[in-house]
Coordinates of C-alpha atoms in Angstrom, one line a residue:
M1 CA -69.4 -120.8 145.5
K2 CA -67.9 -118.3 143.1
K3 CA -64.5 -119.0 144.5
I4 CA -64.9 -122.7 144.0
F5 CA -65.9 -122.1 140.4
L6 CA -62.9 -119.9 139.7
L7 CA -60.6 -122.5 141.2
A8 CA -62.1 -125.2 139.1
F9 CA -61.9 -123.1 135.9
S10 CA -58.3 -122.3 136.7
A11 CA -57.5 -126.0 137.1
V12 CA -59.0 -126.7 133.7
I13 CA -57.0 -124.0 132.1
A14 CA -53.8 -125.2 133.8
L15 CA -54.5 -128.7 132.6
G16 CA -55.0 -127.5 129.1
I17 CA -51.7 -125.7 129.2
L18 CA -50.0 -128.7 130.7
C19 CA -51.4 -131.0 128.0
S20 CA -50.8 -128.5 125.2
V21 CA -54.4 -128.7 124.1
D22 CA -54.8 -126.7 120.9
F23 CA -57.8 -124.4 121.3
T24 CA -57.1 -122.6 118.1
S25 CA -57.6 -125.8 116.0
L26 CA -61.3 -125.8 115.2
A27 CA -61.5 -126.8 111.5
V28 CA -61.3 -130.4 110.5
Q29 CA -58.7 -131.1 107.7
S30 CA -60.8 -131.9 104.6
E31 CA -58.2 -131.6 101.9
N32 CA -55.7 -134.3 100.8
K33 CA -52.1 -133.5 101.4
P34 CA -49.8 -134.7 98.5
K35 CA -46.6 -136.6 99.2
T36 CA -44.2 -134.1 100.6
Q37 CA -40.6 -134.5 101.6
F38 CA -39.3 -133.6 105.1
E39 CA -36.4 -131.2 104.4
G40 CA -33.0 -132.7 104.9
T41 CA -34.2 -136.3 105.0
D42 CA -35.3 -139.1 102.7
T43 CA -38.7 -139.3 104.4
Y44 CA -42.1 -138.0 103.3
Y45 CA -45.7 -137.5 104.6
S46 CA -49.0 -137.5 102.9
F47 CA -52.7 -137.3 104.0
D48 CA -55.8 -138.9 102.6
A49 CA -58.8 -136.9 103.9
S50 CA -61.3 -139.5 102.7
T51 CA -59.9 -142.2 105.0
K52 CA -58.4 -139.8 107.5
T53 CA -55.0 -141.5 107.1
L54 CA -51.6 -139.9 107.7
T55 CA -48.9 -141.8 105.9
I56 CA -45.1 -141.6 106.6
S57 CA -42.8 -143.1 104.0
G58 CA -39.3 -143.1 102.7
E59 CA -35.9 -144.4 104.1
G60 CA -34.1 -143.7 107.3
A61 CA -34.9 -141.4 110.2
T62 CA -37.7 -138.8 110.2
P63 CA -36.7 -135.3 111.4
D64 CA -37.0 -133.9 115.0
F65 CA -39.7 -131.3 115.6
D66 CA -39.5 -128.4 118.0
S67 CA -40.9 -128.6 121.5
D68 CA -43.6 -126.0 120.6
N69 CA -44.7 -128.5 118.0
K70 CA -45.6 -125.8 115.4
S71 CA -43.0 -127.4 113.1
Q72 CA -45.3 -130.4 112.7
P73 CA -47.0 -130.1 109.2
W74 CA -50.2 -131.4 110.8
Y75 CA -50.0 -129.1 113.9
M76 CA -53.2 -127.2 113.2
W77 CA -55.3 -130.4 112.8
R78 CA -53.5 -133.0 114.8
S79 CA -56.1 -133.2 117.7
D80 CA -59.4 -132.3 116.1
G81 CA -60.3 -135.7 114.8
S82 CA -58.9 -135.1 111.3
I83 CA -56.3 -137.9 111.8
Q84 CA -57.8 -141.3 112.8
H85 CA -55.2 -143.6 111.3
V86 CA -51.4 -143.4 111.0
I87 CA -49.3 -145.7 108.8
V88 CA -45.5 -145.6 109.0
E89 CA -44.2 -147.6 106.0
E90 CA -41.3 -150.0 105.8
G91 CA -38.0 -148.2 105.5
I92 CA -38.5 -145.8 108.3
T93 CA -35.9 -146.5 111.0
S94 CA -36.6 -143.8 113.6
L95 CA -39.3 -141.4 114.6
G96 CA -37.9 -138.1 115.7
K97 CA -38.6 -135.9 118.7
Y98 CA -42.2 -134.7 119.1
F99 CA -43.0 -136.4 115.8
F100 CA -46.6 -137.6 116.6
Y101 CA -46.9 -135.3 119.7
Y102 CA -50.6 -135.1 120.6
V103 CA -51.8 -136.7 117.3
S104 CA -55.1 -138.1 118.3
A105 CA -55.2 -141.1 116.0
E106 CA -57.0 -144.3 117.0
D107 CA -54.3 -146.6 115.6
F108 CA -50.7 -146.5 114.6
L109 CA -49.2 -149.1 112.3
L110 CA -45.4 -149.2 112.8
P111 CA -42.9 -150.9 110.4
S112 CA -40.6 -153.8 111.1
T113 CA -37.6 -151.5 110.2
L114 CA -38.3 -149.1 113.1
T115 CA -35.5 -149.3 115.7
S116 CA -36.1 -146.1 117.7
L117 CA -38.9 -144.0 119.2
G118 CA -37.5 -140.5 119.8
N119 CA -38.2 -138.3 122.9
Y120 CA -41.8 -137.2 123.2
S121 CA -42.4 -138.9 119.8
M122 CA -45.8 -140.3 120.8
S123 CA -46.5 -138.3 123.9
G124 CA -50.1 -137.1 124.5
V125 CA -51.6 -139.5 121.9
N126 CA -54.9 -139.7 123.7
S127 CA -57.1 -141.7 121.3
L128 CA -54.9 -144.8 121.3
K129 CA -55.8 -147.8 123.5
S130 CA -53.1 -150.2 122.4
I131 CA -50.1 -150.3 120.1
T132 CA -48.0 -153.1 118.6
L133 CA -44.3 -152.3 118.9
P134 CA -42.2 -153.8 116.1
Q135 CA -39.8 -156.7 116.8
N136 CA -36.7 -154.8 115.8
L137 CA -37.3 -151.8 118.1
T138 CA -34.4 -151.3 120.5
T139 CA -35.0 -147.8 122.1
I140 CA -38.1 -146.2 123.6
G141 CA -37.0 -142.6 124.2
N142 CA -37.5 -140.3 127.1
Y143 CA -41.2 -139.3 127.5
A144 CA -42.0 -141.3 124.4
F145 CA -45.6 -142.0 125.5
Y146 CA -45.8 -139.4 128.3
Y147 CA -49.4 -138.4 129.2
S148 CA -50.9 -140.8 126.6
T149 CA -53.8 -141.2 128.9
T150 CA -55.9 -143.6 126.8
L151 CA -53.2 -146.2 126.3
E152 CA -54.3 -149.3 128.1
S153 CA -51.8 -152.0 127.1
V154 CA -48.4 -152.4 125.7
S155 CA -46.1 -155.4 125.0
I156 CA -42.4 -154.7 125.0
P157 CA -40.5 -156.7 122.3
S158 CA -37.5 -158.8 123.3
S159 CA -35.4 -156.5 121.1
V160 CA -35.9 -153.5 123.4
T161 CA -32.8 -152.6 125.4
S162 CA -33.8 -149.2 126.8
I163 CA -37.0 -147.7 128.1
G164 CA -36.2 -144.0 128.7
T165 CA -37.0 -141.6 131.5
S166 CA -40.7 -141.0 132.0
A167 CA -41.4 -143.1 128.8
F168 CA -44.9 -144.1 130.1
E169 CA -45.3 -141.6 132.9
N170 CA -48.9 -140.5 133.6
C171 CA -50.4 -143.1 131.3
S172 CA -53.4 -143.3 133.6
S173 CA -55.3 -146.0 131.7
L174 CA -52.3 -148.3 131.3
N175 CA -53.3 -151.5 133.0
S176 CA -51.2 -154.1 131.2
V177 CA -47.4 -154.1 130.5
S178 CA -45.9 -157.4 129.3
F179 CA -42.4 -158.3 128.3
E180 CA -42.1 -160.8 125.5
D181 CA -38.8 -162.1 126.9
L182 CA -38.5 -162.5 130.7
N183 CA -34.8 -163.1 130.2
A184 CA -34.3 -159.8 128.3
S185 CA -31.5 -157.5 129.3
L186 CA -32.8 -153.9 129.3
T187 CA -32.7 -150.7 131.3
I188 CA -35.9 -149.2 132.6
G189 CA -35.3 -145.5 133.2
K190 CA -36.3 -143.1 135.9
R191 CA -40.1 -142.7 136.3
A192 CA -40.6 -144.9 133.2
F193 CA -44.0 -146.1 134.6
F194 CA -44.5 -143.4 137.2
A195 CA -48.0 -142.4 138.2
C196 CA -49.6 -145.2 136.1
S197 CA -52.6 -145.5 138.5
S198 CA -54.3 -148.4 136.6
L199 CA -51.2 -150.6 136.5
K200 CA -51.8 -153.1 139.3
S201 CA -49.1 -155.6 138.5
I202 CA -46.1 -156.2 136.3
T203 CA -43.8 -159.1 135.7
V204 CA -40.2 -157.8 135.3
P205 CA -37.6 -159.5 133.2
K206 CA -34.9 -161.3 135.2
R207 CA -32.0 -159.1 133.8
A208 CA -33.9 -155.8 133.7
T209 CA -32.2 -152.9 135.5
L210 CA -34.5 -150.4 137.2
S211 CA -33.9 -146.8 138.2
S212 CA -35.5 -144.7 140.8
Y213 CA -39.3 -144.5 140.8
S214 CA -39.4 -146.8 137.7
L215 CA -42.4 -148.8 138.9
G216 CA -45.2 -148.4 141.5
F217 CA -44.7 -144.8 142.6
Y218 CA -47.3 -142.0 142.4
S219 CA -45.3 -139.4 144.5
A220 CA -41.6 -139.0 144.3
S221 CA -41.4 -136.2 146.9
K222 CA -43.2 -138.4 149.5
G223 CA -41.8 -141.7 148.2
S224 CA -45.3 -143.0 148.0
V225 CA -46.2 -146.3 146.2
Y226 CA -49.6 -147.7 145.2
K227 CA -50.6 -150.1 147.9
E228 CA -52.3 -152.4 145.5
F229 CA -49.4 -152.5 143.0
V230 CA -47.5 -155.8 142.9
M231 CA -44.2 -156.7 141.2
N232 CA -43.6 -160.3 140.0
V233 CA -39.9 -160.8 140.3
Y234 CA -37.2 -163.5 140.2
R235 CA -35.4 -163.8 143.5
D236 CA -32.0 -163.5 141.8
S237 CA -32.9 -160.4 139.8
P238 CA -32.3 -156.6 140.1
A239 CA -36.1 -156.2 140.2
Y240 CA -36.2 -158.2 143.5
T241 CA -33.7 -155.8 145.0
Y242 CA -35.7 -152.8 143.7
A243 CA -38.9 -154.1 145.3
V244 CA -37.2 -154.9 148.6
N245 CA -35.3 -151.6 148.8
N246 CA -38.4 -149.5 147.9
I247 CA -40.9 -151.4 150.0
V248 CA -42.9 -152.3 146.9
N249 CA -45.2 -155.3 147.1
Y250 CA -43.8 -158.3 145.3
N251 CA -44.3 -161.9 144.5
I252 CA -41.4 -164.3 143.9
I253 CA -41.8 -166.2 140.6
N254 CA -39.9 -169.3 139.6
E255 CA -41.2 -170.0 136.1
M256 CA -39.9 -168.7 132.8
E257 CA -40.5 -169.4 129.2
I258 CA -37.3 -170.5 127.5
K259 CA -36.6 -170.4 123.8
E260 CA -34.4 -172.5 121.7
G261 CA -30.9 -171.1 121.6
Q262 CA -31.3 -169.2 124.9
S263 CA -28.7 -169.3 127.7
I264 CA -30.2 -168.1 131.0
A265 CA -27.9 -167.3 133.9
C266 CA -29.2 -168.1 137.4
T267 CA -27.9 -167.7 140.9
Y268 CA -28.8 -169.6 144.1
Y269 CA -28.3 -167.7 147.3
A270 CA -28.3 -169.0 150.9
N271 CA -32.0 -168.0 151.2
S272 CA -33.0 -169.5 147.9
F273 CA -31.2 -172.8 147.3
D274 CA -34.4 -174.6 148.2
D275 CA -36.2 -172.9 145.4
D276 CA -37.2 -174.7 142.2
M277 CA -36.7 -173.0 138.9
I278 CA -39.1 -174.0 136.1
F279 CA -38.3 -173.5 132.5
V280 CA -41.3 -173.8 130.1
F281 CA -40.7 -174.8 126.5
T282 CA -43.2 -175.4 123.6
P283 CA -41.3 -176.5 120.5
T284 CA -42.6 -175.5 117.1
V285 CA -40.7 -178.3 115.3
S286 CA -40.4 -181.9 116.5
S287 CA -36.7 -182.7 117.2
E288 CA -34.3 -184.1 119.7
Y289 CA -33.5 -181.2 122.1
R290 CA -30.8 -180.9 124.7
F291 CA -31.4 -179.0 128.0
Y292 CA -28.3 -178.6 130.0
S293 CA -26.6 -176.5 132.7
S294 CA -23.0 -175.5 133.3
G295 CA -21.3 -174.0 136.3
M296 CA -20.2 -175.1 139.8
V297 CA -23.7 -175.2 141.4
D298 CA -24.8 -178.7 142.2
V299 CA -28.2 -179.0 140.5
D300 CA -30.4 -181.6 139.0
C301 CA -33.2 -181.5 136.5
V302 CA -36.5 -183.3 135.9
L303 CA -38.3 -183.1 132.5
T304 CA -42.1 -183.4 132.6
D305 CA -44.9 -183.0 130.2
S306 CA -48.0 -180.8 130.6
N307 CA -49.7 -183.5 132.7
G308 CA -46.8 -183.7 135.2
K309 CA -45.5 -187.0 133.9
E310 CA -41.8 -187.4 134.3
L311 CA -40.0 -188.0 131.0
A312 CA -36.3 -187.8 132.0
S313 CA -34.0 -186.6 134.7
H314 CA -30.3 -186.0 135.4
D315 CA -28.1 -184.6 138.0
D316 CA -24.3 -184.4 137.4
N317 CA -22.4 -184.3 134.1
S318 CA -19.0 -185.0 135.8
P319 CA -17.2 -184.2 139.0
D320 CA -15.6 -181.2 137.2
D321 CA -19.0 -179.8 136.1
L322 CA -21.9 -180.1 138.5
G323 CA -24.4 -179.3 135.7
F324 CA -26.8 -181.7 134.1
T325 CA -27.7 -182.8 130.5
V326 CA -31.1 -184.0 129.4
D327 CA -31.7 -185.1 125.8
Y328 CA -35.2 -185.9 124.7
N329 CA -37.3 -186.1 121.6
L330 CA -40.0 -183.3 121.9
N331 CA -43.1 -183.0 119.8
A332 CA -44.1 -179.8 118.1
G333 CA -47.0 -177.9 119.8
K334 CA -46.7 -179.7 123.2
T335 CA -45.5 -177.9 126.3
Y336 CA -42.7 -179.3 128.5
Y337 CA -41.4 -178.3 131.9
Y338 CA -37.8 -178.5 133.0
T339 CA -37.6 -178.2 136.8
V340 CA -34.1 -177.3 138.1
K341 CA -33.3 -177.8 141.8
S342 CA -30.2 -176.9 143.8
I343 CA -28.8 -179.7 145.8
R344 CA -28.2 -177.3 148.8
S345 CA -25.6 -175.5 146.7
T346 CA -25.1 -171.7 146.1
G347 CA -23.5 -169.8 143.3
E348 CA -24.1 -169.1 139.6
F349 CA -25.0 -171.5 136.8
T350 CA -26.3 -171.2 133.3
V351 CA -29.1 -173.2 131.6
N352 CA -29.2 -173.7 127.9
L353 CA -31.6 -175.2 125.3
Y354 CA -31.1 -176.2 121.7
S355 CA -32.0 -178.7 119.1
K356 CA -29.3 -181.4 118.6
E357 CA -30.2 -181.9 114.9
I358 CA -28.1 -179.5 112.7
E359 CA -29.3 -178.9 109.2
S360 CA -26.3 -177.1 107.8
I361 CA -23.2 -174.9 108.5
E362 CA -22.5 -171.8 106.5
L363 CA -19.0 -170.2 106.4
D364 CA -18.1 -167.0 104.6
I365 CA -14.4 -167.1 103.7
P366 CA -12.5 -166.7 100.4
A367 CA -12.9 -169.9 98.4
E368 CA -9.7 -169.4 96.4
L369 CA -6.0 -169.2 97.3
S370 CA -2.8 -168.9 95.4
C371 CA -0.3 -171.7 95.5
D372 CA 2.1 -169.0 96.7
D373 CA 0.2 -169.1 99.9
N374 CA 1.7 -172.5 100.9
K375 CA 4.1 -172.7 103.7
D376 CA 6.5 -175.6 103.5
G377 CA 4.0 -177.4 101.2
K378 CA 0.9 -176.8 103.3
F379 CA -1.9 -174.3 103.3
D380 CA -3.0 -172.7 106.6
I381 CA -6.7 -172.6 106.0
L382 CA -7.3 -172.6 109.7
S383 CA -5.8 -169.2 110.1
L384 CA -8.2 -167.8 107.5
I385 CA -11.2 -169.3 109.4
E386 CA -10.1 -168.1 112.9
G387 CA -12.4 -165.2 113.9
R388 CA -14.7 -165.7 111.0
E389 CA -18.5 -165.9 111.5
I390 CA -19.9 -169.4 111.2
T391 CA -23.7 -169.8 111.0
V392 CA -25.1 -173.0 112.5
I393 CA -28.5 -173.8 111.1
H394 CA -30.6 -176.3 113.2
K395 CA -33.3 -178.6 111.8
T396 CA -35.8 -176.5 113.7
G397 CA -34.8 -173.3 111.8
Y398 CA -33.0 -171.8 114.7
T399 CA -29.8 -170.1 113.6
K400 CA -26.8 -169.3 115.7
K401 CA -23.9 -167.2 114.6
I402 CA -20.5 -167.8 116.2
S403 CA -17.0 -166.4 115.8
F404 CA -14.9 -169.4 115.0
T405 CA -12.0 -170.6 117.1
N406 CA -10.8 -174.2 116.7
N407 CA -12.0 -176.6 119.3
M408 CA -14.3 -173.9 120.8
Q409 CA -17.6 -174.7 122.4
C410 CA -21.0 -173.8 120.9
F411 CA -23.4 -174.6 123.7
D412 CA -21.8 -177.8 124.8
M413 CA -20.8 -178.9 121.3
T414 CA -17.2 -178.8 120.1
V415 CA -16.6 -176.8 117.0
S416 CA -13.5 -177.9 115.1
Y417 CA -11.5 -177.8 111.8
T418 CA -9.8 -180.7 110.0
D419 CA -8.3 -181.4 106.6
D420 CA -6.2 -184.2 105.0
Q421 CA -3.0 -182.4 104.3
D422 CA -1.1 -184.7 106.7
D423 CA -2.1 -187.7 104.5
E424 CA -1.7 -186.2 101.0
E425 CA 0.0 -183.2 99.5
W426 CA -2.4 -180.4 98.3
L427 CA -1.4 -179.3 94.8
C428 CA -3.1 -176.7 92.7
G429 CA -6.8 -177.5 92.2
E430 CA -9.8 -178.2 94.4
H431 CA -9.6 -179.5 97.9
A432 CA -11.9 -180.1 100.8
Y433 CA -11.6 -179.3 104.5
T434 CA -14.2 -180.1 107.2
I435 CA -15.9 -178.0 109.9
S436 CA -17.6 -180.0 112.6
V437 CA -20.1 -178.9 115.2
G438 CA -20.8 -181.6 117.7
E439 CA -21.7 -184.7 115.7
Y440 CA -22.5 -182.8 112.5
S441 CA -19.7 -182.2 109.9
K442 CA -19.7 -180.4 106.6
D443 CA -17.0 -180.3 103.8
F444 CA -16.1 -176.9 102.4
T445 CA -14.2 -176.4 99.1
V446 CA -11.1 -174.3 98.6
I447 CA -9.4 -173.9 95.2
I448 CA -5.7 -173.5 95.1
N449 CA -4.8 -171.4 92.0
H450 CA -1.6 -171.7 90.0
S451 CA 1.2 -169.2 90.1
Y452 CA 3.0 -169.1 86.8
T453 CA 6.4 -168.0 85.5
A454 CA 6.6 -166.9 81.8
T455 CA 9.1 -168.1 79.2
I456 CA 8.9 -166.3 75.8
I457 CA 9.5 -168.5 72.7
P458 CA 10.2 -166.3 69.7
P459 CA 8.7 -167.1 66.3
T460 CA 10.7 -168.8 63.6
L461 CA 10.3 -169.0 59.8
T462 CA 8.1 -172.1 60.1
E463 CA 6.8 -172.0 63.7
E464 CA 4.7 -169.4 65.5
G465 CA 6.1 -167.8 68.7
Y466 CA 4.3 -168.0 72.1
T467 CA 4.8 -167.5 75.8
E468 CA 5.0 -170.7 77.9
Y469 CA 3.6 -170.4 81.4
T470 CA 4.8 -172.8 84.1
C471 CA 3.3 -173.1 87.6
V472 CA 6.1 -172.8 90.2
F473 CA 4.3 -175.2 92.5
C474 CA 2.9 -178.1 90.4
S475 CA 4.7 -177.6 87.1
D476 CA 1.4 -177.2 85.2
R477 CA 2.1 -175.7 81.7
Y478 CA 0.2 -173.9 79.0
K479 CA 0.9 -171.8 76.0
A480 CA -0.6 -168.4 75.2
D481 CA 0.2 -165.0 73.7
F482 CA 0.9 -166.5 70.3
V483 CA 2.9 -164.6 67.7
K484 CA 2.7 -165.3 63.9
R485 CA 5.6 -167.2 62.4
T486 CA 8.0 -165.0 60.3
G487 CA 7.5 -167.0 57.1
V488 CA 4.5 -167.3 54.8
L489 CA 3.7 -170.8 53.6
V490 CA 3.8 -170.9 49.8
S491 CA 2.4 -173.9 47.9
G492 CA 1.4 -175.0 44.4
K493 CA 1.5 -177.7 41.8
V494 CA 3.5 -177.8 38.5
L495 CA 1.8 -179.7 35.7
L496 CA 2.7 -180.5 32.1
M497 CA 1.4 -178.0 29.6
E498 CA -0.2 -179.7 26.6
S499 CA -1.0 -176.8 24.3
P500 CA 0.3 -173.3 23.7
D501 CA -2.7 -171.8 25.6
G502 CA -1.4 -173.3 28.8
S503 CA -4.0 -176.0 29.2
H504 CA -3.2 -179.3 30.9
P505 CA -6.2 -181.5 30.7
H506 CA -4.5 -184.7 31.9
N507 CA -2.9 -183.0 34.9
L508 CA 0.4 -184.7 34.4
P509 CA 2.8 -183.7 37.1
I510 CA 6.3 -182.2 36.6
V511 CA 8.7 -184.0 38.9
N512 CA 11.9 -182.4 40.3
A513 CA 11.2 -178.9 38.9
V514 CA 13.3 -176.5 41.0
I515 CA 11.7 -173.7 43.0
S516 CA 13.9 -170.7 43.5
L517 CA 13.2 -167.6 45.6
D518 CA 15.3 -164.4 45.0
G519 CA 18.0 -166.5 43.3
E520 CA 18.2 -169.2 46.0
N521 CA 17.0 -172.7 45.3
I522 CA 14.5 -173.5 48.0
T523 CA 12.9 -176.8 47.0
Q524 CA 11.8 -179.2 44.2
T525 CA 8.4 -180.6 43.1
D526 CA 7.6 -184.0 44.4
I527 CA 6.3 -187.0 42.4
N528 CA 2.9 -185.3 42.3
G529 CA 4.4 -182.1 41.0
E530 CA 3.6 -180.4 44.3
F531 CA 5.8 -178.1 46.4
E532 CA 5.7 -175.9 49.5
F533 CA 8.1 -173.7 51.3
Y534 CA 8.3 -170.7 53.7
A535 CA 9.1 -167.2 52.5
V536 CA 9.9 -164.1 54.4
S537 CA 8.0 -160.8 53.9
D538 CA 10.8 -159.1 51.9
S539 CA 10.9 -161.8 49.2
S540 CA 10.3 -160.4 45.7
E541 CA 10.8 -163.1 42.9
L542 CA 9.7 -166.7 42.6
R543 CA 11.3 -168.8 39.8
I544 CA 10.4 -172.3 38.6
F545 CA 12.7 -174.1 36.2
S546 CA 14.2 -177.4 35.1
D547 CA 16.9 -178.5 32.7
F548 CA 14.5 -178.9 29.8
A549 CA 12.2 -175.9 29.9
V550 CA 12.1 -172.2 29.8
D551 CA 12.0 -170.8 33.4
R552 CA 8.7 -169.4 34.8
V553 CA 9.1 -166.2 36.8
F554 CA 6.6 -164.7 39.2
E555 CA 6.5 -161.6 41.2
F556 CA 6.2 -162.5 44.9
A557 CA 3.6 -160.7 47.0
Y558 CA 3.7 -161.4 50.8
D559 CA 0.3 -162.6 52.1
E560 CA -0.5 -161.4 55.7
N561 CA -2.8 -164.4 56.1
M562 CA 0.4 -166.4 56.3
E563 CA -0.6 -168.9 53.5
M564 CA -0.3 -168.5 49.7
N565 CA -1.5 -171.3 47.4
L566 CA -0.3 -170.5 43.8
G567 CA -2.6 -173.2 42.5
D568 CA -1.8 -175.1 39.3
I569 CA 1.1 -173.9 37.3
S570 CA 1.4 -175.2 33.7
F571 CA 5.0 -175.8 32.4
F572 CA 6.3 -177.3 29.1
H573 CA 9.1 -179.7 29.9
L574 CA 9.7 -182.1 27.1
D575 CA 12.1 -180.6 24.6
Y576 CA 14.4 -183.5 25.2
N577 CA 16.3 -183.2 21.9
E578 CA 16.7 -179.4 22.5
D579 CA 15.7 -178.4 19.0
G580 CA 13.3 -175.7 20.2
Y581 CA 10.2 -177.6 19.5
V582 CA 8.0 -179.8 21.6
N583 CA 6.9 -182.6 19.4
A584 CA 7.0 -186.3 18.7
K585 CA 10.7 -186.2 18.2
D586 CA 11.2 -185.6 21.9
F587 CA 9.2 -188.7 22.6
A588 CA 11.4 -190.7 20.3
L589 CA 14.1 -190.3 22.9
L590 CA 12.0 -192.5 25.1
R591 CA 12.9 -195.4 22.9
G592 CA 16.0 -195.8 25.0
I593 CA 13.9 -198.1 26.9
Y594 CA 14.4 -200.6 24.0
G595 CA 18.1 -200.1 23.9
E596 CA 18.6 -197.2 21.4
Y597 CA 19.9 -195.1 24.2
P598 CA 22.0 -196.1 27.1
K599 CA 20.3 -196.6 30.5
E600 CA 21.8 -193.5 31.9
V601 CA 19.8 -191.4 29.4
Y602 CA 16.7 -193.1 30.6
D603 CA 17.7 -192.3 34.2
D604 CA 18.3 -188.7 33.3
F605 CA 15.4 -187.8 31.1
I606 CA 12.6 -190.1 31.5
T607 CA 11.0 -188.8 34.6
V608 CA 7.2 -189.0 34.0
D609 CA 4.9 -191.9 34.0
Y610 CA 2.5 -190.1 31.7
N611 CA -0.2 -192.7 31.6
Q612 CA 0.3 -193.3 35.4
D613 CA 0.4 -197.1 35.2
G614 CA 3.4 -197.4 37.5
T615 CA 5.9 -198.0 34.7
I616 CA 7.7 -195.8 32.2
D617 CA 7.3 -197.6 28.9
Y618 CA 6.2 -197.3 25.3
E619 CA 2.6 -196.8 26.4
D620 CA 3.6 -193.4 27.6
F621 CA 4.4 -192.3 24.0
K622 CA 0.8 -192.2 22.9
Y623 CA 0.5 -189.0 24.8
A624 CA 2.7 -187.3 22.2
K625 CA -0.3 -186.4 20.2
N626 CA -1.4 -184.2 23.1
F627 CA 1.5 -181.9 22.8
F628 CA 1.8 -178.9 20.4
T629 CA 4.1 -179.7 17.5
Y630 CA 4.6 -176.3 16.0
G631 CA 6.3 -173.1 16.8
K632 CA 9.5 -172.4 18.6
I633 CA 9.6 -172.5 22.4
T634 CA 9.9 -169.0 23.7
E635 CA 8.8 -167.1 26.9
S636 CA 6.0 -165.6 24.9
I637 CA 4.2 -168.9 25.3
Y638 CA 4.0 -168.2 29.0
D639 CA 2.8 -164.7 28.3

């Protein structure tokens, strides 16, 4: 009896060592742990003692811990009930080795950003019954759930491509393993589900590759399998070969859920061409769908509803392609069955399903080109699109990305490019080209930008300079880079002075007064007494004069604003008899209009219609009273 007790006690101790049970951890963690960074990473942990929640946050991959696990910050209280809940926040992409090793939490919330579970990352988690693996997870590492003896069920997302060695080995309570996509391509490693005594059956994806002892075994040394274990397999799958070679019980299945956009490869062998293959589809959006096959296996198809009512059927597309095509309007939420049957033909074929109704096409290429890109007057837009990613968006919301090649096939639809350059010349500006997918077409815009040569036009005295740009392709022109003209515009108005103080209340213009700049006559006043001219910056003296007045002289100051208005300039101009006085005697000379003076005098001297009635006559004399009649005319009057 004593010997039996010792053996039993030794077994318990051995099991404790094997399972790394921490006998030193006796005190429950009762204090909060503040947010703390894992060294060398952008990830953190914190602990809320009141809710018994361990939270992992940050960005990227968490660190790896050592196999002795003492590097875990929660090592001393991981298995004593301190941690009941684990939350891994969005942003974490990978859980490192031994990360949650033997953490006895009841539930783990994993983020959608998680793509990898590291080796031993959740091994020995013995309070967890089920776990939801995120849809972006691709890798379940070696020993990831090893000896997680309370785990009862797990669903493998369609994104998973690898289940590592011994990933679920010795998960003794595991009784349900499901794969979200039975057409998934993934590798199931050695002993991945070894010694899972509660796992009685499993349906294996059609394209899953299995390794030695992956499923059904409880002893590798003896090659023993569970007698009650059954594999559900497709006849043309690696799992079927695994079951046959390892003498594992199996059932042949011929039904598979198919999703929009899927292409599923099938093979008929000599011992299976009488088998039916049934594809089950439940659309979420009502639309016209196409189910079709391609390949050289002679098959036909019958579409039925959930009550078995035949809706449509088809056998051959053409003698060159022994596949079928079935188009039908399917209602959202209803389940339909596509039954495919070989017509006593062997070989490979592919079935496909998609909505025929396309909502849009998206294309990411440069929207602008230079006119220099033309070759012999044409623009090779097609070469820019070749190899680019095109996104085809169906009415149902399904999106397919393809790498474009002109006249390629997307499912059984032709994808092509067209433009109108054969009908019209593309000049600079906006143009459209068309991408077609099957019956759907969409116009895309490309802008052809000008390419200019520059011609410099220098400034002149009166005109500003600029650079003229001319497109080498379409001759479009524009001016820019303006430079100021070299001359400043000078203007003013010369009026008749009516008193020595320079006033000119009647604003009577002086006509034909000469404007001189630095000794050179530039212009004359017009009939309104106005003048304007252009002067250069080194000009210094402006002079105004006539035959019957003392000259007016101004110091010229160049204006950088390029315009100088000198305003009204008063000027005495009526000493016709040249006696040094401006008085009524000068107006007497105007009597030449009555014959006292010859007409040529009139032509030479009478130049102002003072009362502005359109004629020069006696009426103009009355203005004599407005002019000063005393004092000699000298330059001091101007001063």
